[in-house]
Tab-separated table of C-alpha atoms and ligand atoms in Angstrom:
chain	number	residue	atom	x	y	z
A	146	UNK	CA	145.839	74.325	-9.515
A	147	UNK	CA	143.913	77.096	-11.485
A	148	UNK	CA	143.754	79.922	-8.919
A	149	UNK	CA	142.125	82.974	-10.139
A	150	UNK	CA	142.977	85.300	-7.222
A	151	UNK	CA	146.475	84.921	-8.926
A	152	UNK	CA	145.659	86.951	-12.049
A	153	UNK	CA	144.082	89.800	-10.525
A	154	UNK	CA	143.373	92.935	-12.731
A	155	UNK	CA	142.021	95.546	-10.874
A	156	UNK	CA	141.078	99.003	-11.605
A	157	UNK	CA	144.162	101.324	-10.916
A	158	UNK	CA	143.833	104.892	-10.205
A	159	UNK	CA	145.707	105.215	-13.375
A	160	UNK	CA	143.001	103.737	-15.085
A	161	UNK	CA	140.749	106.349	-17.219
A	162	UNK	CA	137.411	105.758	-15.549
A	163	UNK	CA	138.756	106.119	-11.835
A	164	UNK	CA	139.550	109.973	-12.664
A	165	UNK	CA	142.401	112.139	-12.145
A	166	UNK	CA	141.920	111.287	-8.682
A	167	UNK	CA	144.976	110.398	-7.140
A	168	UNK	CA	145.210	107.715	-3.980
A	169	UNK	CA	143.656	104.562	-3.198
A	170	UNK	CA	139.958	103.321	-4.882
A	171	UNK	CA	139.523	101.185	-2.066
A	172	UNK	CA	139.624	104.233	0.375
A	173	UNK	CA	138.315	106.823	-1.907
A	174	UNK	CA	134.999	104.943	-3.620
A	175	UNK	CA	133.679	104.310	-0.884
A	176	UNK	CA	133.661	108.047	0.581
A	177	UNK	CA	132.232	109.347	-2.435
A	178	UNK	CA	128.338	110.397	-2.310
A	179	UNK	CA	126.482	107.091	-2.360
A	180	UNK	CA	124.763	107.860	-5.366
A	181	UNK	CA	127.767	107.168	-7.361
A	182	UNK	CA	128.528	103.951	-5.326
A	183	UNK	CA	126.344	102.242	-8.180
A	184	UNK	CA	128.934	103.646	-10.897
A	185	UNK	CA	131.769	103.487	-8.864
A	186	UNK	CA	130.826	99.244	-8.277
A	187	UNK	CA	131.033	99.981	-4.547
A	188	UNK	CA	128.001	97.987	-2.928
A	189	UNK	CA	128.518	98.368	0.896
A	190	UNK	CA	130.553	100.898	2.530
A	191	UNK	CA	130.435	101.349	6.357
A	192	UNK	CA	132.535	101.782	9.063
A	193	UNK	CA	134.674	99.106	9.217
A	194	UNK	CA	134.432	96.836	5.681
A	195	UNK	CA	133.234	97.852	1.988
A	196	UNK	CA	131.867	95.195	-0.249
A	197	UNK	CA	132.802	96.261	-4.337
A	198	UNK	CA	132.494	94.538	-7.648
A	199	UNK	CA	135.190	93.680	-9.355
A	200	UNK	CA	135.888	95.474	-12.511
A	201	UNK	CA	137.524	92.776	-14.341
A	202	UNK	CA	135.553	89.776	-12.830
A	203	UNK	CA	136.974	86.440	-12.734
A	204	UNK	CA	133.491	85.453	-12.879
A	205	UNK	CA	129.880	86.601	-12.749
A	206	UNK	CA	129.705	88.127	-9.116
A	207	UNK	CA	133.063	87.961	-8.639
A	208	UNK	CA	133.112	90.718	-5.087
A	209	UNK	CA	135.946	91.851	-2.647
A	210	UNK	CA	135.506	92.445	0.787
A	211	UNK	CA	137.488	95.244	1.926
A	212	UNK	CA	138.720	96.437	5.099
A	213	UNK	CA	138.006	100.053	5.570
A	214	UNK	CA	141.182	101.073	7.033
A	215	UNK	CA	143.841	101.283	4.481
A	216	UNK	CA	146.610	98.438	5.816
A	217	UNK	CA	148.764	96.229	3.323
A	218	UNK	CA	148.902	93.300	5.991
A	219	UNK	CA	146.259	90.871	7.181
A	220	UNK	CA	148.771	90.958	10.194
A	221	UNK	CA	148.067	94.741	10.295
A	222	UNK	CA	144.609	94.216	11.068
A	223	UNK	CA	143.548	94.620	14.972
A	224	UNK	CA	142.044	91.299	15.904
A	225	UNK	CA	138.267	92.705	16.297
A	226	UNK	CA	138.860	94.258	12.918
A	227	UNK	CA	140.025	90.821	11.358
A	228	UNK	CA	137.074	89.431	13.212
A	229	UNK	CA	134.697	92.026	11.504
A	230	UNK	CA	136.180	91.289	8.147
A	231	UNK	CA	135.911	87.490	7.840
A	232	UNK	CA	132.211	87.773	9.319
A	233	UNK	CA	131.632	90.278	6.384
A	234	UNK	CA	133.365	87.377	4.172
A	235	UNK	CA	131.191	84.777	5.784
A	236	UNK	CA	127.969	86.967	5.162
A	237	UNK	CA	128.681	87.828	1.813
A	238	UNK	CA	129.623	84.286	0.571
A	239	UNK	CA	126.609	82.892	2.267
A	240	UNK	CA	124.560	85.852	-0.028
A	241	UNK	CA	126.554	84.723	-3.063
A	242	UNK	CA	125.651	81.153	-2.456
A	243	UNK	CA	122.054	82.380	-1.931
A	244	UNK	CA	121.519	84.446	-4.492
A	245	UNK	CA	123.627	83.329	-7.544
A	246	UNK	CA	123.644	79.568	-6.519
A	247	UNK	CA	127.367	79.055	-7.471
A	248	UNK	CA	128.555	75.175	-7.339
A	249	UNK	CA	131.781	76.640	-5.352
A	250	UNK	CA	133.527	79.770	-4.127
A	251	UNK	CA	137.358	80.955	-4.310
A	252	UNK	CA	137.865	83.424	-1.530
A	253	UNK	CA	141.307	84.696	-1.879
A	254	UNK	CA	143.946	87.195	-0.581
A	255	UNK	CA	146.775	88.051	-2.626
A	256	UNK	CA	148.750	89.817	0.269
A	257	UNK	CA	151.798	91.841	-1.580
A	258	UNK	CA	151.940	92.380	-5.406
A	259	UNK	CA	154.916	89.625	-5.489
A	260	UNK	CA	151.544	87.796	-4.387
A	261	UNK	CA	149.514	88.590	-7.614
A	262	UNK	CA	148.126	91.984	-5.926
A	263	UNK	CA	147.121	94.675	-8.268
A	264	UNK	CA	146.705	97.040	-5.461
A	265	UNK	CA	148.936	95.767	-2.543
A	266	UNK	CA	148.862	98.893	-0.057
A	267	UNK	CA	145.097	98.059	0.686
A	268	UNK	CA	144.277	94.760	1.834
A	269	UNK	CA	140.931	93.088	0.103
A	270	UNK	CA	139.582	89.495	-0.007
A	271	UNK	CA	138.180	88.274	-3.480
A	272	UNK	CA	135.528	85.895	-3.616
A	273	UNK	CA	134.891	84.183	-6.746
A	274	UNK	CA	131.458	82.371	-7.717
A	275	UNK	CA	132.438	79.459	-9.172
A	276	UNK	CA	130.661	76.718	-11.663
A	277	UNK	CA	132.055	73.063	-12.761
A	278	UNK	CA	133.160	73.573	-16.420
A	279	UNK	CA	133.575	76.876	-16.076
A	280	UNK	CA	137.013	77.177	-17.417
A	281	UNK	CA	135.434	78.460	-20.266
A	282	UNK	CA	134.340	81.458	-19.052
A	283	UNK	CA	137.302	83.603	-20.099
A	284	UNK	CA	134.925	84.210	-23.068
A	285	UNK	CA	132.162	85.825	-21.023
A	286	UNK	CA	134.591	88.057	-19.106
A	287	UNK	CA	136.123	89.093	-22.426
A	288	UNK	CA	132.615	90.005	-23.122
A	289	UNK	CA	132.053	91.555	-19.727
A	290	UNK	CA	135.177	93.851	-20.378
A	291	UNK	CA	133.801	95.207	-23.278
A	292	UNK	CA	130.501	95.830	-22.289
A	293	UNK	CA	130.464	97.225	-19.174
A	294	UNK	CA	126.734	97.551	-18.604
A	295	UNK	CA	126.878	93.868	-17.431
A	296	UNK	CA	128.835	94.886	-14.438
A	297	UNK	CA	125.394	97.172	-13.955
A	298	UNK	CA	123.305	94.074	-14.169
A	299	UNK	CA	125.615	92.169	-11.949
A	300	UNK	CA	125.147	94.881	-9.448
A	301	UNK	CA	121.738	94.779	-9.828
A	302	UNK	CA	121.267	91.265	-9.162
A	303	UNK	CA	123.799	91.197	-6.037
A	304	UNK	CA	122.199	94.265	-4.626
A	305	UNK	CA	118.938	92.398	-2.944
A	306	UNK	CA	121.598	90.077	-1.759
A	307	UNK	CA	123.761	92.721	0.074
A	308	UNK	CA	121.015	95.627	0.546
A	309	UNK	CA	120.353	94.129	4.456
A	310	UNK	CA	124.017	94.794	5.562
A	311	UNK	CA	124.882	98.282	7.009
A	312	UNK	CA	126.274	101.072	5.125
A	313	UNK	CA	124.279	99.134	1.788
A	314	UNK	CA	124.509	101.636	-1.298
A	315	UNK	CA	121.429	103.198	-2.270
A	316	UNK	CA	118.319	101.370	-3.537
A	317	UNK	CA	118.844	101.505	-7.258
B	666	ZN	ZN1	143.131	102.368	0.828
């Protein structure tokens, strides 16, 4: 089975665009000032879950839903927190579906880097629009890496669909 969630490239705070800042993107985007949440990918950021693009999409729209607290395990989670995440996964796949009208979604933990996780300390949950035929569409996220203003219009076009939920970054 063709599992994207397996081949996950993620930005790493090594990477040149995440700054000398050292720690975890997952904890530190999110308490930036909103007004870089558009650069920084980050979507929704509130008390409990943040909702950020993926850098190196698996496809168009291709999100994570992110615990706030920074914990490795989905064991680690306290069960109202766990309870608060996968209603934030059920909200924001039922946007996805909405809004980009995807034939399918992979929602996906990779729990571990052994697991395929690019950042394993911090827990996140991909979800992954999905299209029949679209095996093909290594080509468009080649072309999404090297033009990163289409992660711009991809958070442009999921922000109507995620602007209602609480902590929602700034109206571009
Ligand atoms: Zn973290």
């Amino acid at each position: 089975m063709w599992a994207p969630w397996r081949m996950e490239y993620i930005l790493s705070p090594k990477d040149k665009d995440a700054g000398a800042r050292p720690g975890c993107i997952f904890c530190n985007f999110p308490a930036t000032d909103p007004r870089k949440f558009r650069e920084n990918l980050v979507l929704v950021a509130n008390a409990r879950y943040v909702v950020m693009l993926n850098r190196y999409p698996f496809a168009a729209g291709h999100v994570m839903v992110i615990p706030r607290r920074h914990v490795a395990l989905l064991q680690d989670l306290a069960p109202d927190e766990a309870d608060e995440l996968f209603r934030a996964v059920r909200e924001v796949g039922a946007q996805l579906r909405a809004h980009l009208a995807p034939q399918g979604i992979n929602f996906g933990i990779n729990e571990g880097s052994a697991a395929g996780a690019g950042i394993a300390d911090h827990l996140h949950v991909h979800l992954v629009p999905r299209w029949h035929g679209d095996t093909n569409f290594m080509a468009v996220v080649a072309d999404l890496r090297v033009m990163p203003e289409h992660l711009d219009a991809t958070f442009l076009r999921l922000y109507p669909a995620i602007a209602h939920l609480p902590g929602a970054a700034p109206a571009p």
